CSV table of C-alpha atoms (C1' of nucleotides) in Angstrom, one decimal:
chain,number,residue,atom,x,y,z
A,1,MET,CA,0.0,0.0,0.0
A,2,THR,CA,1.3,3.4,-0.9
A,3,HIS,CA,0.9,6.6,0.8
A,4,THR,CA,0.8,9.9,-0.9
A,5,VAL,CA,3.6,12.0,0.4
A,6,ARG,CA,2.6,15.6,0.7
A,7,ASP,CA,4.7,18.3,-0.8
A,8,ALA,CA,6.0,19.5,2.5
A,9,ASN,CA,7.0,16.0,3.4
A,10,ALA,CA,8.7,15.6,0.1
A,11,MET,CA,10.6,18.8,0.8
A,12,THR,CA,11.6,17.5,4.2
A,13,THR,CA,12.8,14.2,2.8
A,14,LEU,CA,14.7,16.0,0.2
A,15,GLY,CA,16.3,18.2,2.8
A,16,LYS,CA,17.3,15.1,4.8
A,17,ARG,CA,18.8,13.6,1.8
A,18,GLU,CA,20.8,16.7,1.2
A,19,CYS,CA,21.8,17.3,4.8
A,20,SER,CA,22.3,13.7,6.0
A,21,SER,CA,24.6,11.1,4.8
A,22,ASN,CA,22.4,8.5,6.4
A,23,GLU,CA,21.0,6.4,3.6
A,24,GLU,CA,18.4,4.9,5.9
A,25,ASP,CA,16.6,8.2,6.2
A,26,SER,CA,15.4,7.9,2.7
A,27,GLU,CA,14.0,4.4,3.4
A,28,LEU,CA,11.8,5.5,6.3
A,29,ARG,CA,8.4,4.0,6.0
A,30,ARG,CA,5.3,6.0,6.1
A,31,GLY,CA,1.6,5.4,6.1
A,32,PRO,CA,-0.4,2.6,7.7
A,33,TRP,CA,1.4,0.1,9.9
A,34,THR,CA,1.7,-3.5,9.0
A,35,LEU,CA,1.1,-6.4,11.3
A,36,GLU,CA,4.8,-7.2,11.1
A,37,GLU,CA,5.7,-3.7,12.3
A,38,ASP,CA,3.2,-3.8,15.0
A,39,THR,CA,4.6,-7.1,16.2
A,40,LEU,CA,8.2,-5.8,16.1
A,41,LEU,CA,7.2,-2.7,18.1
A,42,THR,CA,5.1,-4.6,20.6
A,43,HIS,CA,7.7,-7.3,21.3
A,44,TYR,CA,10.5,-4.7,21.6
A,45,ILE,CA,8.6,-2.6,24.1
A,46,ALA,CA,7.6,-5.7,26.0
A,47,ARG,CA,11.3,-6.6,26.5
A,48,HIS,CA,12.8,-3.1,26.8
A,49,GLY,CA,10.1,-0.8,27.8
A,50,GLU,CA,9.0,2.4,26.1
A,51,GLY,CA,10.7,5.7,25.7
A,52,ARG,CA,13.7,6.9,23.8
A,53,TRP,CA,11.7,6.4,20.7
A,54,ASN,CA,14.3,7.2,18.0
A,55,LEU,CA,16.7,4.7,19.5
A,56,LEU,CA,13.8,2.3,20.0
A,57,ALA,CA,12.9,2.5,16.3
A,58,LYS,CA,16.4,1.7,15.2
A,59,CYS,CA,17.0,-1.1,17.7
A,60,ALA,CA,13.6,-2.7,17.0
A,61,GLY,CA,14.5,-2.8,13.3
A,62,LEU,CA,11.7,-0.5,12.3
A,63,LYS,CA,12.1,1.8,9.4
A,64,ARG,CA,10.0,4.4,11.1
A,65,THR,CA,10.6,7.6,13.0
A,66,GLY,CA,10.6,7.5,16.7
A,67,LYS,CA,7.7,9.8,16.6
A,68,SER,CA,5.7,7.4,14.5
A,69,CYS,CA,6.6,4.5,16.8
A,70,ARG,CA,5.5,6.5,19.8
A,71,LEU,CA,2.2,7.4,18.2
A,72,ARG,CA,1.5,3.9,17.1
A,73,TRP,CA,2.1,2.6,20.5
A,74,LEU,CA,0.2,5.2,22.5
A,75,ASN,CA,-2.8,5.3,20.2
A,76,TYR,CA,-3.1,1.8,19.1
A,77,LEU,CA,-0.9,-0.9,20.5
A,78,LYS,CA,-0.7,-0.2,24.2
A,79,PRO,CA,-2.6,-3.0,26.0
A,80,ASP,CA,-5.0,-0.8,27.9
A,81,ILE,CA,-6.4,1.0,24.9
A,82,LYS,CA,-10.1,0.6,24.6
A,83,ARG,CA,-11.6,0.1,21.2
A,84,GLY,CA,-15.1,0.7,20.1
A,85,ASN,CA,-17.7,3.4,20.5
A,86,LEU,CA,-17.5,5.8,23.4
A,87,THR,CA,-19.9,5.0,26.1
A,88,PRO,CA,-22.5,7.6,27.2
A,89,GLN,CA,-20.5,8.1,30.3
A,90,GLU,CA,-17.4,8.7,28.4
A,91,GLN,CA,-19.2,11.1,26.1
A,92,LEU,CA,-20.7,12.9,29.0
A,93,LEU,CA,-17.3,13.3,30.5
A,94,ILE,CA,-15.8,14.5,27.3
A,95,LEU,CA,-18.5,17.2,27.1
A,96,GLU,CA,-17.9,18.2,30.6
A,97,LEU,CA,-14.2,18.2,30.6
A,98,HIS,CA,-14.1,20.0,27.2
A,99,SER,CA,-16.4,22.7,28.6
A,100,LYS,CA,-13.8,23.2,31.3
A,101,TRP,CA,-10.5,22.8,29.5
A,102,GLY,CA,-11.3,23.4,25.9
A,103,ASN,CA,-9.1,21.5,23.3
A,104,ARG,CA,-6.8,20.1,25.9
A,105,TRP,CA,-7.2,16.7,24.4
A,106,SER,CA,-4.3,15.1,26.3
A,107,LYS,CA,-5.6,16.4,29.6
A,108,ILE,CA,-9.1,15.2,28.9
A,109,ALA,CA,-7.8,11.8,27.8
A,110,GLN,CA,-6.0,11.5,31.1
A,111,HIS,CA,-9.4,11.3,32.8
A,112,ILE,CA,-10.9,8.8,30.4
A,113,PRO,CA,-9.0,5.6,30.9
A,114,GLY,CA,-8.3,3.6,27.7
A,115,ARG,CA,-9.1,6.5,25.4
A,116,THR,CA,-6.5,8.4,23.6
A,117,ASP,CA,-6.3,12.1,23.0
A,118,ASN,CA,-6.4,11.4,19.3
A,119,GLU,CA,-9.6,9.4,19.7
A,120,ILE,CA,-11.2,12.1,21.8
A,121,LYS,CA,-10.1,14.8,19.4
A,122,ASN,CA,-11.5,12.9,16.5
A,123,TYR,CA,-14.8,12.3,18.3
A,124,TRP,CA,-15.1,16.0,19.1
A,125,ARG,CA,-14.4,17.0,15.5
A,126,THR,CA,-16.5,14.5,13.8
A,127,ARG,CA,-19.5,14.3,16.1
A,128,VAL,CA,-19.7,17.4,18.2
A,129,GLN,CA,-18.4,20.0,15.8
A,130,LYS,CA,-20.3,18.5,12.9
A,131,GLN,CA,-23.6,19.0,14.7
A,132,ALA,CA,-22.6,22.5,15.7
A,133,ARG,CA,-21.8,23.2,12.1
A,134,GLN,CA,-25.2,21.9,10.9
A,135,LEU,CA,-26.9,24.1,13.4
A,136,ASN,CA,-24.8,27.1,12.5
A,137,ILE,CA,-23.6,27.3,16.1
A,138,GLU,CA,-20.0,27.8,17.1
A,139,SER,CA,-19.0,24.7,18.9
A,140,ASN,CA,-17.4,26.7,21.6
A,141,SER,CA,-20.2,29.1,22.0
A,142,LYS,CA,-22.5,29.5,24.9
A,143,ARG,CA,-25.4,28.6,22.6
A,144,PHE,CA,-23.9,25.3,21.8
A,145,LEU,CA,-23.1,24.7,25.5
A,146,ASP,CA,-26.8,25.4,26.2
A,147,ALA,CA,-27.8,22.9,23.5
A,148,VAL,CA,-25.5,20.3,25.0
A,149,ARG,CA,-26.8,21.0,28.5
A,150,CYS,CA,-30.5,20.9,27.7
A,151,PHE,CA,-30.7,18.3,25.0
A,152,TRP,CA,-27.7,16.0,24.9
A,153,THR,CA,-26.7,15.8,28.5
A,154,PRO,CA,-30.1,14.7,29.7
A,155,ARG,CA,-30.2,12.2,26.9
A,156,LEU,CA,-26.8,10.8,27.8
A,157,LEU,CA,-27.9,10.5,31.4
A,158,GLN,CA,-31.0,8.8,30.4
A,159,LYS,CA,-29.1,6.4,28.3
A,160,MET,CA,-26.8,5.7,31.2
A,161,GLU,CA,-29.8,5.0,33.3
A,162,GLN,CA,-31.2,2.8,30.7
A,163,ASP,CA,-28.0,0.9,30.5
A,164,SER,CA,-27.9,0.5,34.2
A,165,SER,CA,-31.3,-1.0,34.3
A,166,THR,CA,-30.5,-3.7,31.8
A,167,ALA,CA,-26.8,-4.2,32.4
A,168,SER,CA,-25.4,-7.2,34.0
A,169,THR,CA,-23.3,-6.7,37.1
A,170,SER,CA,-20.2,-6.9,35.1
A,171,ASN,CA,-21.1,-3.9,33.1
A,172,PRO,CA,-19.5,-0.9,34.8
A,173,VAL,CA,-22.2,1.7,34.2
A,174,ILE,CA,-24.6,3.0,36.8
A,175,ASP,CA,-25.0,0.9,39.8
A,176,SER,CA,-28.7,0.8,40.1
A,177,LYS,CA,-28.4,-0.2,43.8
A,178,LEU,CA,-26.8,3.1,44.4
A,179,HIS,CA,-29.2,5.0,42.3
A,180,PRO,CA,-31.7,6.9,44.4
A,181,TYR,CA,-34.3,6.7,41.7
A,182,PRO,CA,-34.9,3.1,40.8
A,183,ALA,CA,-38.4,3.9,39.9
A,184,LEU,CA,-37.2,6.6,37.6
A,185,LEU,CA,-34.8,4.2,36.0
A,186,GLN,CA,-37.6,1.8,35.4
A,187,ASN,CA,-40.4,4.1,34.5
A,188,SER,CA,-38.7,6.9,32.7
A,189,THR,CA,-39.9,7.5,29.3
A,190,LEU,CA,-38.1,9.2,26.5
A,191,PRO,CA,-39.9,12.4,25.8
A,192,SER,CA,-41.3,12.2,22.3
A,193,MET,CA,-40.2,15.7,21.7
A,194,PRO,CA,-39.0,18.5,23.8
A,195,SER,CA,-41.5,21.2,24.4
A,196,SER,CA,-40.4,24.6,23.3
A,197,THR,CA,-40.2,25.6,26.9
A,198,CYS,CA,-38.1,22.6,27.9
A,199,PRO,CA,-34.7,24.2,27.5
A,200,GLN,CA,-35.4,26.8,30.0
A,201,PRO,CA,-32.9,26.3,32.7
A,202,SER,CA,-34.3,25.7,36.1
A,203,LYS,CA,-34.3,28.7,38.3
A,204,GLN,CA,-32.4,26.6,40.8
A,205,ILE,CA,-29.5,26.6,38.4
A,206,CYS,CA,-29.9,30.3,37.5
A,207,ASP,CA,-30.0,31.3,41.1
A,208,SER,CA,-27.2,29.1,42.2
A,209,SER,CA,-24.0,30.7,43.3
A,210,TYR,CA,-21.8,28.9,40.9
A,211,SER,CA,-19.0,31.1,39.8
A,212,ASN,CA,-18.5,31.7,36.2
A,213,ASP,CA,-14.8,31.5,36.2
A,214,ASN,CA,-12.9,28.4,35.4
A,215,SER,CA,-11.5,27.9,38.9
A,216,SER,CA,-13.8,24.9,39.3
A,217,SER,CA,-14.0,23.2,42.6
A,218,THR,CA,-15.5,26.3,44.2
A,219,THR,CA,-19.0,25.6,43.0
A,220,GLY,CA,-22.1,25.4,45.1
A,221,SER,CA,-21.4,21.8,45.8
A,222,SER,CA,-18.6,21.1,48.1
A,223,ILE,CA,-17.8,17.6,46.8
A,224,VAL,CA,-16.2,18.6,43.6
A,225,ASN,CA,-12.7,18.9,42.6
A,226,PHE,CA,-12.1,18.5,39.0
A,227,ASP,CA,-8.4,18.6,39.4
A,228,SER,CA,-8.6,15.6,41.6
A,229,ILE,CA,-10.2,13.4,39.0
A,230,SER,CA,-7.9,10.6,38.2
A,231,SER,CA,-8.2,7.5,36.2
A,232,PHE,CA,-11.4,5.7,36.8
A,233,HIS,CA,-14.1,3.8,35.2
A,234,PRO,CA,-17.0,6.1,35.7
A,235,GLN,CA,-20.1,5.1,37.5
A,236,ILE,CA,-22.3,8.1,37.7
A,237,PHE,CA,-25.3,8.5,39.8
A,238,PHE,CA,-27.3,11.2,41.3
A,239,GLU,CA,-25.9,12.6,44.5
A,240,GLN,CA,-29.0,12.9,46.5
A,241,PRO,CA,-32.6,11.8,46.0
A,242,ARG,CA,-34.9,14.6,44.9
A,243,SER,CA,-38.2,14.6,46.4
A,244,HIS,CA,-40.0,14.7,43.1
A,245,ILE,CA,-38.9,14.5,39.6
A,246,PRO,CA,-41.7,14.3,37.1
A,247,LEU,CA,-41.3,12.0,34.2
A,248,GLY,CA,-41.8,12.9,30.6
A,249,HIS,CA,-40.6,16.2,29.4
A,250,SER,CA,-39.4,17.3,32.7
A,251,ILE,CA,-36.7,14.7,32.7
A,252,HIS,CA,-34.6,17.3,30.9
A,253,ASN,CA,-34.6,19.6,33.8
A,254,ALA,CA,-34.5,16.7,36.2
A,255,ALA,CA,-31.2,15.7,34.8
A,256,ILE,CA,-30.0,19.2,34.8
A,257,GLN,CA,-31.2,19.8,38.3
A,258,SER,CA,-29.1,17.0,39.4
A,259,GLU,CA,-26.1,19.1,40.1
A,260,SER,CA,-23.6,16.6,41.4
A,261,TYR,CA,-22.5,13.2,40.3
A,262,TYR,CA,-20.3,10.7,42.0
A,263,VAL,CA,-17.7,9.0,39.9
A,264,GLU,CA,-16.9,5.8,41.4
A,265,SER,CA,-14.1,3.6,40.5
A,266,SER,CA,-14.8,0.0,39.6
A,267,ALA,CA,-11.1,-0.8,39.4
A,268,GLY,CA,-9.8,0.0,42.7
A,269,TYR,CA,-9.1,3.7,42.2
A,270,ASP,CA,-10.0,6.2,44.7
A,271,THR,CA,-13.6,7.0,44.7
A,272,GLU,CA,-14.0,10.5,43.5
A,273,CYS,CA,-16.7,12.7,42.3
A,274,PHE,CA,-17.2,15.4,39.9
A,275,ASN,CA,-19.8,17.9,39.2
A,276,LEU,CA,-21.8,18.4,36.1
A,277,ALA,CA,-23.1,21.7,37.3
A,278,PRO,CA,-20.4,23.6,35.6
A,279,MET,CA,-21.7,22.3,32.4
A,280,SER,CA,-25.2,23.2,33.4
A,281,THR,CA,-24.3,26.6,34.6
A,282,MET,CA,-20.8,27.5,33.7
A,283,ASP,CA,-20.3,29.9,30.9
A,284,THR,CA,-16.8,29.5,29.6
A,285,HIS,CA,-17.0,33.0,28.1
A,286,GLY,CA,-17.8,34.6,31.4
A,287,THR,CA,-21.3,35.4,30.6
A,288,SER,CA,-23.2,36.8,33.5
A,289,GLN,CA,-26.4,35.5,34.9
A,290,SER,CA,-28.3,38.4,33.2
A,291,ASP,CA,-26.8,37.3,29.9
A,292,TRP,CA,-28.0,33.8,30.6
A,293,GLN,CA,-31.5,35.1,31.3
A,294,LEU,CA,-31.4,37.0,28.1
A,295,ALA,CA,-30.4,33.9,26.3
A,296,GLU,CA,-33.4,32.2,27.9
A,297,ASN,CA,-35.7,34.5,26.0
A,298,ASN,CA,-33.9,33.9,22.8
A,299,TRP,CA,-33.7,30.1,23.0
A,300,ILE,CA,-33.4,27.5,20.4
A,301,SER,CA,-36.3,27.5,18.0
A,302,ASP,CA,-38.8,24.7,17.9
A,303,ASP,CA,-37.3,23.6,14.6
A,304,MET,CA,-33.9,23.4,16.0
A,305,ALA,CA,-35.3,21.6,19.1
A,306,ASP,CA,-36.9,19.1,16.7
A,307,TYR,CA,-33.7,18.6,14.9
A,308,LEU,CA,-31.6,18.2,18.0
A,309,TRP,CA,-33.9,15.7,19.6
A,310,ASN,CA,-34.3,13.6,16.5
A,311,SER,CA,-30.6,13.6,15.6
A,312,MET,CA,-29.2,12.7,19.0
A,313,ASP,CA,-29.1,9.1,18.2
A,314,ASP,CA,-26.8,9.8,15.3
A,315,ILE,CA,-24.8,12.2,17.2
A,316,TRP,CA,-24.1,10.0,20.2
A,317,GLN,CA,-24.1,6.7,18.4
A,318,PHE,CA,-27.2,5.4,20.1
A,319,ARG,CA,-28.4,4.0,16.9
A,320,GLY,CA,-28.9,0.3,17.1
A,321,LEU,CA,-29.6,0.3,20.8
A,322,PRO,CA,-33.0,-0.5,22.2
A,323,ASP,CA,-35.5,2.2,21.8
A,324,MET,CA,-37.1,3.3,24.9
A,325,HIS,CA,-40.4,4.1,23.3
B,1,DA,C1',-23.4,-3.0,-9.7
B,2,DA,C1',-21.2,1.2,-10.0
B,3,DC,C1',-20.6,5.6,-8.7
B,4,DC,C1',-20.1,9.5,-5.6
B,5,DG,C1',-20.0,12.3,-1.6
B,6,DA,C1',-19.7,12.2,3.4
B,7,DA,C1',-17.9,10.4,7.5
B,8,DT,C1',-14.3,8.3,10.1
B,9,DC,C1',-10.0,7.8,12.1
B,10,DA,C1',-5.0,6.5,11.8
B,11,DA,C1',-1.1,8.9,10.8
B,12,DC,C1',1.4,12.9,9.9
B,13,DC,C1',3.3,17.7,10.7
B,14,DG,C1',4.8,21.9,13.0
B,15,DC,C1',6.0,23.8,17.1
B,16,DG,C1',6.5,24.5,22.0
B,17,DT,C1',8.5,22.4,26.1
B,18,DT,C1',11.6,19.7,28.6
B,19,DG,C1',15.8,17.2,29.3
B,20,DT,C1',20.7,16.6,28.4
B,21,DT,C1',25.4,17.7,27.4
C,1,DT,C1',23.9,29.1,29.5
C,2,DA,C1',23.7,27.8,24.8
C,3,DA,C1',22.9,24.1,21.7
C,4,DC,C1',20.8,20.2,20.5
C,5,DA,C1',17.8,16.1,21.0
C,6,DA,C1',13.7,14.1,22.5
C,7,DC,C1',9.2,14.4,23.8
C,8,DG,C1',4.4,15.6,23.7
C,9,DC,C1',0.6,18.3,22.1
C,10,DG,C1',-2.9,20.1,19.0
C,11,DG,C1',-4.1,20.8,14.2
C,12,DT,C1',-4.5,18.7,9.8
C,13,DT,C1',-4.5,15.4,6.1
C,14,DG,C1',-5.9,11.7,3.3
C,15,DA,C1',-7.0,6.6,2.7
C,16,DT,C1',-10.6,3.8,3.7
C,17,DT,C1',-15.3,2.8,4.8
C,18,DC,C1',-20.1,3.7,4.7
C,19,DG,C1',-24.4,5.0,2.9
C,20,DG,C1',-27.3,6.9,-0.6
C,21,DT,C1',-28.7,7.1,-5.4
DNA sequence: AACCGAATCAACCGCGTTGTT
DNA sequence: TAACAACGCGGTTGATTCGGT
């Protein structure tokens, strides 16, 4: 299989040929890795460990740059890499962490075990940004965050709940025994369509004392420390029972109103927690509460709401999963 | 069945940071 | 402290796959 070498690369290679007497430089392989190369790299790292990638590439007999070897190992060959679609929990976490850190893919990936920065970056660009584009919304805008908060986050939470109600005990999603709303889990119904008033944020959130800055951890909830999040397999559940959460349309707000989530390790990590409230309330652009209320009056149109709701399965890869209707 | 455009994701690049001599 | 090498990150590209016609 051949790989088209871009002009810039051709220039680089030419430069190397001119500047280097090392004939091997011109034999460097590019493009997709072969099984043989993967095997060589894996076996070498198994015996000698990773690091010093340029040396490693030579010693392992790979006609690749050290950079290429490193990338292949970290993004594909490393044993703890997870394959397959992102779970709703992971998607939720990406949304949340991105709202906090922006395009700090590596930093985000550190908190999603088994997922690489490249994978998360691709996910964001192909799924999230695509939808933002189709809606003519800036993917980093407040408006988009609002859409995420009011449409997608509740749906993801609902999906997680759905998973938890059907999952075997080996499935590390929501532990229904810990869920304060077993009835909600069993009886919740997917709203057929969000009402036009649905996206209005709860007053509880608007009135909350969450700060708008990115300092995190100093939110209305005392249990949160984003910076303390370390590797985990997330299990997310509501922090406290609410006295009443109506079913149907109100599940949007019900999910939003649930300010805090525990993240519990299923692999022996420290139990930690994080707060989705920043995503529910935080404005990464420093918008004031009055701005938010202004936005409330200028919310997503019914058409857009229709679109958002109907397209969520595509966006978050729910297609093929059991329908809750 | 063939074509074509869109979507996906592995792999690459440039550049800033960190470590070493 | 300067020079160089190695590393790591984020942005981008392009080959492959998918889905529609």
